[in-house]
């Protein structure tokens, strides 16, 4: 079988990571205050997965990339204006309310259902990509749950590198402690890869890529199916990522000096 | 930083794309243009109404590029009568836009100086003494007097308080959901394409450059986007508008002379702040007589509070950030703001020349809309609604030309767009406001009297003719009565050695108290870049602030560009030439009009990044 991949990237959107996040309680559960008003970005972890996916597809003609995202439609549309300039993909949007603390099982359910309805998707060629973690509220298990729902047994998390071998098998490097990687090989698709940072830089904005993408993205967004989260889930407590800032811009210092100052700051904090 | 960084005009092979209409800059003007245009591009059954001339068989290709990383990253005080905006959305309650609320209460407040450090003239001091002497009669409270009425020409009757960021975001959702036009944020436009005295499109910014402009890894020359009509809405400091100005000149007697830097914060108020949504406060008198202030109250305990530092404030030490903090700490405002939390911060330059700053509104292949087209009303201090309306007028003109199959020539655009504008309330009120600020070149008292005269007479009377521009006065002259020349020189040398701006040391020396940082609302200038605006600069772009002739910078004593830089991105560099750090630039453009050099020694180019806040 030729190496043609059908790559589905599960990608959430999150508030711009430098924004101040504040949890609130709403009638439908916990949420982030004014989340719809905050600028949103593609979750950086998912972004790495998307860039790896499009890079892989570019090396294997005939391959295709879908981006499946569950988010408020209007917010997703804003994020797509940026992301669509960077990589070619077909968007599968799922319209869900803004929610700062979506339950991983709920998200996995709607993502899995959406993937199963993708027209033309060949499950024997499926590589399911996503972020290993999330920049704001990841439980760290969503991708695993999506994979289980789709019956994908070969799952890899914390992935930094995927290499297609000459025989079509996949060599995958997963992060382990100590800055090392666990090297695994699987025969090929279907497989699930939860990406760490990968090795690729963020692609440049390319207007032509954007225009080509948007011709399909806008109609897809207009037809986005609504879905609901929070099915029989009771939250005991939630905590947004804490940010403690102490800013001082200093340049031209050595790595050792910076490391020493950081260590001292951490000890004092 | 290199003084000789190559421009994007450097000969390289570029990709090329053709569209029918290309726009640059997404603000209220482009919002008005695209809102109006997109509704007319489709028939009732959803089929395209106009066929593309460059891509036969496809609908009209309309594309707009925005420099900032998001479409809601604009900055404005944004209280507006919203006449044009309402006309575009009949039957829609604009209060549904996040942070929007109708104006319910408006006050003009004179703030006295509770510290005694303000640079007040003898006339001002005498007036203040008089007010304090008759305090109980004039209603003096918390070192402030609420004027018994707000002049009609200032009032925003039936108006709206907006967050410009939220408004732009909302408009962009409406516009793009039609699918008729495309908006691309994060894509700066470096310059217009000009051939045979006609504008024929836009050149996008080069990517994959080192900071000094040299091609680096992943070099990607900016694409040339050719268009039959180029819509220029990139504001008062946009690279495209300024290039068109420098190429075609300005109409006789017009110049970009008066500017202001607006700086604001969005504050989450404490629960018992005493401020009701819809409240609008305009202030004069503090922190300096020339500095105007505002406070607008949004729903959900949010308030926009800010100041304007005008170019006629001829003080070489005119830092906006510290002045903003002293403004907020004025007892009249602090009683409301105390206990608040910073939610957002931002700054922008405002083109304050009004009608005298109007460029040629149309030429072969292009049209100008919005603030960069001189639409801001300098009497009413209103720009958003005017900008929006100019966009609407251009869209109506474009539809008329498309329907009659006439090309986008200067003549046709003047007969359609410029004619609409000249016949509208925007132009009528602009004419009335034209000379309203003439007096400010002679001092703030004369300026206020001139504004009142023009305002109450509908522009029939103004205080004197428009005089020549005056440069900021020297440090020595400004502070001779307060700081001995030898001490001033020592302060200058110390700041130069440390590479920092002079304003803090001068203000300390003049008796301005230190800001009592609380980590929530009163924070350092460096912290506000992260906590208030999340200022970012993506890699792979060249520096966009260039000091063209270093020798002129070395000769410059005051280095206003350093003093006025909103993000402390420009600092005193080695060898007397300012250093620029693009990672801190919020793209306010203050350096552009705060260069002391007669010919302007700052080349302010298109740049990527900047503020990441949608609340401003």
CSV table of N, CA, C and O in Angstrom, one decimal, chain B residues 331-429:
chain,number,residue,atom,x,y,z
B,331,UNK,N,-7.8,62.5,43.3
B,331,UNK,CA,-8.9,62.1,44.3
B,331,UNK,C,-10.3,62.0,43.7
B,331,UNK,O,-11.0,61.1,44.1
B,332,UNK,N,-10.6,62.8,42.7
B,332,UNK,CA,-11.9,62.8,42.1
B,332,UNK,C,-12.2,61.4,41.4
B,332,UNK,O,-13.3,60.9,41.4
B,333,UNK,N,-11.1,60.9,40.8
B,333,UNK,CA,-11.3,59.6,40.1
B,333,UNK,C,-10.9,58.4,40.9
B,333,UNK,O,-11.5,57.4,40.9
B,334,UNK,N,-9.9,58.6,41.8
B,334,UNK,CA,-9.4,57.5,42.6
B,334,UNK,C,-10.5,57.0,43.5
B,334,UNK,O,-10.5,55.8,43.9
B,335,UNK,N,-11.4,57.8,44.0
B,335,UNK,CA,-12.4,57.3,44.9
B,335,UNK,C,-13.3,56.2,44.2
B,335,UNK,O,-13.9,55.4,44.8
B,336,UNK,N,-13.3,56.3,42.8
B,336,UNK,CA,-14.0,55.3,42.1
B,336,UNK,C,-13.1,54.1,41.7
B,336,UNK,O,-13.5,53.0,41.6
B,337,UNK,N,-11.8,54.5,41.4
B,337,UNK,CA,-10.9,53.5,40.8
B,337,UNK,C,-10.2,52.6,41.9
B,337,UNK,O,-9.7,51.5,41.6
B,338,UNK,N,-10.1,53.2,43.1
B,338,UNK,CA,-9.4,52.5,44.2
B,338,UNK,C,-9.9,51.1,44.3
B,338,UNK,O,-11.1,50.9,44.3
B,339,UNK,N,-9.0,50.1,44.4
B,339,UNK,CA,-9.5,48.7,44.6
B,339,UNK,C,-9.8,48.0,43.3
B,339,UNK,O,-10.1,46.9,43.2
B,340,UNK,N,-9.6,48.8,42.2
B,340,UNK,CA,-9.8,48.2,40.9
B,340,UNK,C,-8.7,47.3,40.4
B,340,UNK,O,-7.6,47.3,41.0
B,341,UNK,N,-8.9,46.6,39.3
B,341,UNK,CA,-7.9,45.7,38.7
B,341,UNK,C,-7.7,46.0,37.3
B,341,UNK,O,-8.7,46.2,36.5
B,342,UNK,N,-6.5,46.1,36.8
B,342,UNK,CA,-6.2,46.3,35.4
B,342,UNK,C,-6.7,45.1,34.6
B,342,UNK,O,-6.3,44.0,34.9
B,343,UNK,N,-7.4,45.4,33.6
B,343,UNK,CA,-7.8,44.4,32.6
B,343,UNK,C,-7.1,44.5,31.3
B,343,UNK,O,-6.9,43.5,30.6
B,344,UNK,N,-6.9,45.7,30.9
B,344,UNK,CA,-6.2,46.0,29.6
B,344,UNK,C,-5.6,47.3,29.5
B,344,UNK,O,-5.9,48.2,30.4
B,345,UNK,N,-4.7,47.5,28.6
B,345,UNK,CA,-4.0,48.8,28.4
B,345,UNK,C,-3.7,48.9,26.9
B,345,UNK,O,-3.5,47.9,26.2
B,346,UNK,N,-3.6,50.2,26.5
B,346,UNK,CA,-3.2,50.4,25.1
B,346,UNK,C,-3.0,51.8,24.8
B,346,UNK,O,-3.2,52.7,25.6
B,347,UNK,N,-2.4,52.1,23.6
B,347,UNK,CA,-2.1,53.4,23.2
B,347,UNK,C,-2.2,53.5,21.7
B,347,UNK,O,-1.9,52.6,21.0
B,348,UNK,N,-2.5,54.7,21.3
B,348,UNK,CA,-2.5,55.0,19.8
B,348,UNK,C,-2.3,56.4,19.5
B,348,UNK,O,-2.6,57.3,20.4
B,349,UNK,N,-1.7,56.7,18.4
B,349,UNK,CA,-1.6,58.1,17.9
B,349,UNK,C,-2.9,58.5,17.3
B,349,UNK,O,-3.6,57.7,16.6
B,350,UNK,N,-3.3,59.8,17.5
B,350,UNK,CA,-4.5,60.3,16.8
B,350,UNK,C,-4.1,61.4,15.9
B,350,UNK,O,-3.3,62.3,16.3
B,351,UNK,N,-4.6,61.4,14.7
B,351,UNK,CA,-4.4,62.5,13.8
B,351,UNK,C,-5.4,63.6,14.1
B,351,UNK,O,-6.6,63.5,14.0
B,352,UNK,N,-4.9,64.7,14.7
B,352,UNK,CA,-5.7,65.8,15.3
B,352,UNK,C,-5.8,67.0,14.4
B,352,UNK,O,-6.2,68.1,14.9
B,353,UNK,N,-5.4,66.9,13.1
B,353,UNK,CA,-5.4,68.1,12.3
B,353,UNK,C,-6.8,68.3,11.7
B,353,UNK,O,-7.0,69.3,11.0
B,354,UNK,N,-7.6,67.3,11.8
B,354,UNK,CA,-9.0,67.4,11.3
B,354,UNK,C,-9.0,67.6,9.8
B,354,UNK,O,-8.3,67.0,9.1
B,355,UNK,N,-9.8,68.6,9.5
B,355,UNK,CA,-10.0,68.9,8.0
B,355,UNK,C,-8.7,69.3,7.4
B,355,UNK,O,-8.5,69.0,6.2
B,356,UNK,N,-7.8,69.9,8.1
B,356,UNK,CA,-6.5,70.4,7.5
B,356,UNK,C,-5.6,69.2,7.3
B,356,UNK,O,-4.6,69.3,6.7
B,357,UNK,N,-5.9,68.1,7.9
B,357,UNK,CA,-5.1,66.9,7.7
B,357,UNK,C,-5.7,66.0,6.6
B,357,UNK,O,-5.1,64.9,6.3
B,358,UNK,N,-6.7,66.4,6.0
B,358,UNK,CA,-7.4,65.5,4.9
B,358,UNK,C,-6.5,65.4,3.7
B,358,UNK,O,-6.1,66.4,3.1
B,359,UNK,N,-6.2,64.2,3.3
B,359,UNK,CA,-5.4,64.0,2.1
B,359,UNK,C,-6.3,64.0,0.9
B,359,UNK,O,-7.5,64.2,1.0
B,360,UNK,N,-5.8,63.7,-0.3
B,360,UNK,CA,-6.6,63.5,-1.5
B,360,UNK,C,-7.5,62.2,-1.2
B,360,UNK,O,-6.9,61.2,-0.9
B,361,UNK,N,-8.8,62.4,-1.2
B,361,UNK,CA,-9.6,61.3,-0.8
B,361,UNK,C,-9.7,60.1,-1.8
B,361,UNK,O,-10.0,59.0,-1.4
B,362,UNK,N,-9.4,60.5,-3.0
B,362,UNK,CA,-9.4,59.4,-4.0
B,362,UNK,C,-8.5,59.7,-5.2
B,362,UNK,O,-8.1,60.9,-5.4
B,363,UNK,N,-8.0,58.7,-5.8
B,363,UNK,CA,-7.1,58.9,-7.0
B,363,UNK,C,-7.4,57.7,-7.9
B,363,UNK,O,-8.2,56.9,-7.6
B,364,UNK,N,-6.6,57.6,-8.9
B,364,UNK,CA,-6.8,56.5,-9.8
B,364,UNK,C,-6.5,55.2,-9.1
B,364,UNK,O,-5.3,55.0,-8.7
B,365,UNK,N,-7.5,54.4,-8.9
B,365,UNK,CA,-7.3,53.1,-8.3
B,365,UNK,C,-7.3,53.0,-6.8
B,365,UNK,O,-7.1,51.9,-6.2
B,366,UNK,N,-7.5,54.1,-6.1
B,366,UNK,CA,-7.6,54.1,-4.7
B,366,UNK,C,-8.5,55.1,-4.0
B,366,UNK,O,-8.9,56.1,-4.7
B,367,UNK,N,-8.9,54.8,-2.8
B,367,UNK,CA,-9.7,55.7,-2.0
B,367,UNK,C,-9.3,55.6,-0.6
B,367,UNK,O,-8.9,54.6,-0.1
B,368,UNK,N,-9.4,56.8,0.1
B,368,UNK,CA,-9.0,56.8,1.5
B,368,UNK,C,-10.3,57.0,2.4
B,368,UNK,O,-11.2,57.8,2.1
B,369,UNK,N,-10.3,56.2,3.5
B,369,UNK,CA,-11.4,56.3,4.4
B,369,UNK,C,-10.8,56.3,5.8
B,369,UNK,O,-9.7,55.9,6.1
B,370,UNK,N,-11.7,56.7,6.8
B,370,UNK,CA,-11.3,56.6,8.2
B,370,UNK,C,-10.4,57.7,8.6
B,370,UNK,O,-10.2,58.8,8.0
B,371,UNK,N,-9.8,57.5,9.8
B,371,UNK,CA,-9.0,58.5,10.5
B,371,UNK,C,-7.8,59.0,9.6
B,371,UNK,O,-7.5,60.2,9.6
B,372,UNK,N,-7.2,58.1,8.8
B,372,UNK,CA,-6.1,58.6,7.9
B,372,UNK,C,-6.6,59.5,6.8
B,372,UNK,O,-5.8,60.1,6.1
B,373,UNK,N,-7.9,59.5,6.6
B,373,UNK,CA,-8.5,60.4,5.6
B,373,UNK,C,-9.0,61.7,6.2
B,373,UNK,O,-9.7,62.4,5.5
B,374,UNK,N,-8.6,62.0,7.4
B,374,UNK,CA,-9.0,63.2,8.0
B,374,UNK,C,-10.4,63.3,8.5
B,374,UNK,O,-11.0,64.4,8.6
B,375,UNK,N,-11.0,62.2,8.8
B,375,UNK,CA,-12.4,62.2,9.2
B,375,UNK,C,-12.7,62.5,10.6
B,375,UNK,O,-13.8,62.8,11.0
B,376,UNK,N,-11.7,62.5,11.5
B,376,UNK,CA,-11.9,62.7,12.9
B,376,UNK,C,-12.4,64.2,13.1
B,376,UNK,O,-11.8,65.1,12.6
B,377,UNK,N,-13.5,64.3,13.9
B,377,UNK,CA,-14.0,65.6,14.2
B,377,UNK,C,-13.3,66.2,15.5
B,377,UNK,O,-13.5,65.6,16.6
B,378,UNK,N,-12.5,67.2,15.3
B,378,UNK,CA,-11.6,67.6,16.4
B,378,UNK,C,-12.4,68.6,17.3
B,378,UNK,O,-11.8,69.0,18.4
B,379,UNK,N,-13.6,68.9,17.0
B,379,UNK,CA,-14.4,69.7,17.9
B,379,UNK,C,-15.2,68.8,18.9
B,379,UNK,O,-15.2,69.0,20.1
B,380,UNK,N,-15.8,67.8,18.3
B,380,UNK,CA,-16.6,66.9,19.1
B,380,UNK,C,-15.7,65.8,19.7
B,380,UNK,O,-16.2,65.0,20.5
B,381,UNK,N,-14.4,65.8,19.4
B,381,UNK,CA,-13.5,64.7,19.8
B,381,UNK,C,-14.1,63.4,19.5
B,381,UNK,O,-14.2,62.5,20.3
B,382,UNK,N,-14.5,63.2,18.3
B,382,UNK,CA,-15.2,62.0,17.8
B,382,UNK,C,-14.6,61.5,16.5
B,382,UNK,O,-14.4,62.3,15.6
B,383,UNK,N,-14.3,60.2,16.5
B,383,UNK,CA,-13.7,59.7,15.3
B,383,UNK,C,-14.3,58.4,14.8
B,383,UNK,O,-14.3,58.1,13.6
B,384,UNK,N,-14.8,57.5,15.7
B,384,UNK,CA,-15.2,56.2,15.4
B,384,UNK,C,-16.4,56.2,14.4
B,384,UNK,O,-16.4,55.6,13.3
B,385,UNK,N,-17.4,57.0,14.8
B,385,UNK,CA,-18.6,57.0,13.9
B,385,UNK,C,-18.3,57.7,12.6
B,385,UNK,O,-18.9,57.3,11.6
B,386,UNK,N,-17.5,58.7,12.6
B,386,UNK,CA,-17.2,59.4,11.4
B,386,UNK,C,-16.4,58.5,10.5
B,386,UNK,O,-16.7,58.4,9.3
B,387,UNK,N,-15.5,57.8,11.0
B,387,UNK,CA,-14.7,56.8,10.2
B,387,UNK,C,-15.6,55.8,9.6
B,387,UNK,O,-15.5,55.4,8.4
B,388,UNK,N,-16.5,55.2,10.5
B,388,UNK,CA,-17.4,54.2,10.0
B,388,UNK,C,-18.2,54.7,8.8
B,388,UNK,O,-18.4,54.1,7.8
B,389,UNK,N,-18.7,56.0,8.9
B,389,UNK,CA,-19.6,56.5,7.9
B,389,UNK,C,-18.8,56.7,6.6
B,389,UNK,O,-19.4,56.5,5.5
B,390,UNK,N,-17.5,57.1,6.7
B,390,UNK,CA,-16.8,57.3,5.4
B,390,UNK,C,-16.7,55.9,4.7
B,390,UNK,O,-16.7,55.9,3.5
B,391,UNK,N,-16.5,54.9,5.5
B,391,UNK,CA,-16.5,53.5,4.9
B,391,UNK,C,-17.8,53.2,4.2
B,391,UNK,O,-17.8,52.6,3.1
B,392,UNK,N,-18.9,53.5,4.9
B,392,UNK,CA,-20.2,53.3,4.3
B,392,UNK,C,-20.3,54.0,3.0
B,392,UNK,O,-20.8,53.5,1.9
B,393,UNK,N,-19.9,55.3,3.0
B,393,UNK,CA,-20.0,56.1,1.8
B,393,UNK,C,-19.2,55.5,0.6
B,393,UNK,O,-19.7,55.5,-0.5
B,394,UNK,N,-18.0,55.0,0.9
B,394,UNK,CA,-17.2,54.4,-0.2
B,394,UNK,C,-17.9,53.2,-0.7
B,394,UNK,O,-17.9,52.9,-1.9
B,395,UNK,N,-18.4,52.4,0.2
B,395,UNK,CA,-19.1,51.1,-0.2
B,395,UNK,C,-20.2,51.4,-1.2
B,395,UNK,O,-20.4,50.8,-2.2
B,396,UNK,N,-21.0,52.4,-0.8
B,396,UNK,CA,-22.2,52.8,-1.7
B,396,UNK,C,-21.7,53.3,-3.0
B,396,UNK,O,-22.3,53.0,-4.1
B,397,UNK,N,-20.6,54.0,-3.0
B,397,UNK,CA,-20.0,54.5,-4.3
B,397,UNK,C,-19.5,53.3,-5.1
B,397,UNK,O,-19.7,53.3,-6.3
B,398,UNK,N,-18.9,52.4,-4.5
B,398,UNK,CA,-18.3,51.2,-5.2
B,398,UNK,C,-19.4,50.4,-5.8
B,398,UNK,O,-19.3,50.0,-7.0
B,399,UNK,N,-20.5,50.2,-5.1
B,399,UNK,CA,-21.7,49.5,-5.7
B,399,UNK,C,-22.2,50.3,-6.9
B,399,UNK,O,-22.5,49.7,-7.9
B,400,UNK,N,-22.3,51.6,-6.7
B,400,UNK,CA,-22.8,52.4,-7.9
B,400,UNK,C,-21.9,52.2,-9.1
B,400,UNK,O,-22.4,52.0,-10.2
B,401,UNK,N,-20.6,52.2,-8.9
B,401,UNK,CA,-19.7,52.1,-10.0
B,401,UNK,C,-19.7,50.7,-10.6
B,401,UNK,O,-19.6,50.5,-11.8
B,402,UNK,N,-19.9,49.7,-9.7
B,402,UNK,CA,-20.0,48.3,-10.2
B,402,UNK,C,-21.3,48.1,-11.0
B,402,UNK,O,-21.3,47.5,-12.1
B,403,UNK,N,-22.3,48.7,-10.5
B,403,UNK,CA,-23.6,48.6,-11.2
B,403,UNK,C,-23.6,49.2,-12.6
B,403,UNK,O,-24.2,48.7,-13.6
B,404,UNK,N,-22.9,50.3,-12.7
B,404,UNK,CA,-22.8,51.1,-14.0
B,404,UNK,C,-21.6,50.7,-14.8
B,404,UNK,O,-21.3,51.3,-15.8
B,405,UNK,N,-20.8,49.7,-14.3
B,405,UNK,CA,-19.7,49.2,-15.0
B,405,UNK,C,-18.7,50.3,-15.3
B,405,UNK,O,-18.1,50.3,-16.4
B,406,UNK,N,-18.4,51.2,-14.3
B,406,UNK,CA,-17.4,52.2,-14.5
B,406,UNK,C,-16.2,51.9,-13.7
B,406,UNK,O,-16.3,51.3,-12.6
B,407,UNK,N,-15.0,52.2,-14.2
B,407,UNK,CA,-13.8,51.8,-13.6
B,407,UNK,C,-13.5,52.7,-12.3
B,407,UNK,O,-14.1,53.8,-12.2
B,408,UNK,N,-12.6,52.3,-11.5
B,408,UNK,CA,-12.3,53.0,-10.3
B,408,UNK,C,-11.2,54.1,-10.5
B,408,UNK,O,-10.1,54.0,-10.1
B,409,UNK,N,-11.6,55.1,-11.3
B,409,UNK,CA,-10.7,56.2,-11.6
B,409,UNK,C,-10.9,57.3,-10.6
B,409,UNK,O,-11.9,57.3,-9.9
B,410,UNK,N,-10.0,58.2,-10.6
B,410,UNK,CA,-10.1,59.4,-9.7
B,410,UNK,C,-11.4,60.1,-10.0
B,410,UNK,O,-12.2,60.4,-9.1
B,411,UNK,N,-11.7,60.3,-11.3
B,411,UNK,CA,-12.9,61.1,-11.7
B,411,UNK,C,-14.2,60.3,-11.2
B,411,UNK,O,-15.0,61.0,-10.6
B,412,UNK,N,-14.2,59.0,-11.4
B,412,UNK,CA,-15.4,58.3,-11.0
B,412,UNK,C,-15.6,58.2,-9.5
B,412,UNK,O,-16.7,58.3,-8.9
B,413,UNK,N,-14.4,58.1,-8.8
B,413,UNK,CA,-14.5,58.0,-7.3
B,413,UNK,C,-14.9,59.4,-6.7
B,413,UNK,O,-15.6,59.4,-5.7
B,414,UNK,N,-14.4,60.4,-7.4
B,414,UNK,CA,-14.8,61.7,-6.9
B,414,UNK,C,-16.3,62.0,-7.1
B,414,UNK,O,-17.0,62.6,-6.3
B,415,UNK,N,-16.8,61.5,-8.2
B,415,UNK,CA,-18.2,61.7,-8.5
B,415,UNK,C,-19.1,60.9,-7.6
B,415,UNK,O,-20.3,61.2,-7.5
B,416,UNK,N,-18.6,59.8,-7.1
B,416,UNK,CA,-19.5,58.9,-6.3
B,416,UNK,C,-19.1,59.0,-4.8
B,416,UNK,O,-19.9,59.5,-4.0
B,417,UNK,N,-17.9,58.6,-4.5
B,417,UNK,CA,-17.5,58.6,-3.0
B,417,UNK,C,-17.3,60.0,-2.5
B,417,UNK,O,-17.9,60.4,-1.5
B,418,UNK,N,-16.5,60.8,-3.1
B,418,UNK,CA,-16.2,62.1,-2.5
B,418,UNK,C,-17.4,63.0,-2.5
B,418,UNK,O,-17.7,63.7,-1.5
B,419,UNK,N,-18.2,62.8,-3.5
B,419,UNK,CA,-19.5,63.6,-3.6
B,419,UNK,C,-20.4,63.2,-2.4
B,419,UNK,O,-20.9,64.1,-1.7
B,420,UNK,N,-20.5,61.9,-2.1
B,420,UNK,CA,-21.3,61.5,-1.0
B,420,UNK,C,-20.8,62.1,0.3
B,420,UNK,O,-21.5,62.5,1.2
B,421,UNK,N,-19.5,62.0,0.4
B,421,UNK,CA,-18.8,62.5,1.7
B,421,UNK,C,-19.1,64.0,1.8
B,421,UNK,O,-19.3,64.5,3.0
B,422,UNK,N,-18.9,64.7,0.8
B,422,UNK,CA,-19.1,66.2,0.9
B,422,UNK,C,-20.5,66.6,1.2
B,422,UNK,O,-20.7,67.6,1.8
B,423,UNK,N,-21.4,65.8,0.8
B,423,UNK,CA,-22.8,66.1,1.1
B,423,UNK,C,-23.3,65.6,2.4
B,423,UNK,O,-24.5,65.8,2.8
B,424,UNK,N,-22.4,64.9,3.2
B,424,UNK,CA,-22.9,64.3,4.4
B,424,UNK,C,-22.7,65.1,5.7
B,424,UNK,O,-21.9,66.1,5.6
B,425,UNK,N,-23.2,64.6,6.8
B,425,UNK,CA,-23.0,65.3,8.1
B,425,UNK,C,-21.5,65.3,8.5
B,425,UNK,O,-21.1,66.1,9.2
B,426,UNK,N,-20.8,64.2,8.0
B,426,UNK,CA,-19.4,64.1,8.4
B,426,UNK,C,-18.7,65.4,7.9
B,426,UNK,O,-17.9,66.0,8.6
B,427,UNK,N,-18.9,65.7,6.7
B,427,UNK,CA,-18.2,66.8,6.1
B,427,UNK,C,-18.7,68.2,6.6
B,427,UNK,O,-17.9,69.1,6.9
B,428,UNK,N,-20.0,68.3,6.8
B,428,UNK,CA,-20.5,69.5,7.3
B,428,UNK,C,-20.0,69.8,8.7
B,428,UNK,O,-19.5,70.9,9.0
B,429,UNK,N,-19.9,68.8,9.6
B,429,UNK,CA,-19.4,69.0,10.9
B,429,UNK,C,-17.9,69.2,10.9
B,429,UNK,O,-17.4,69.9,11.8
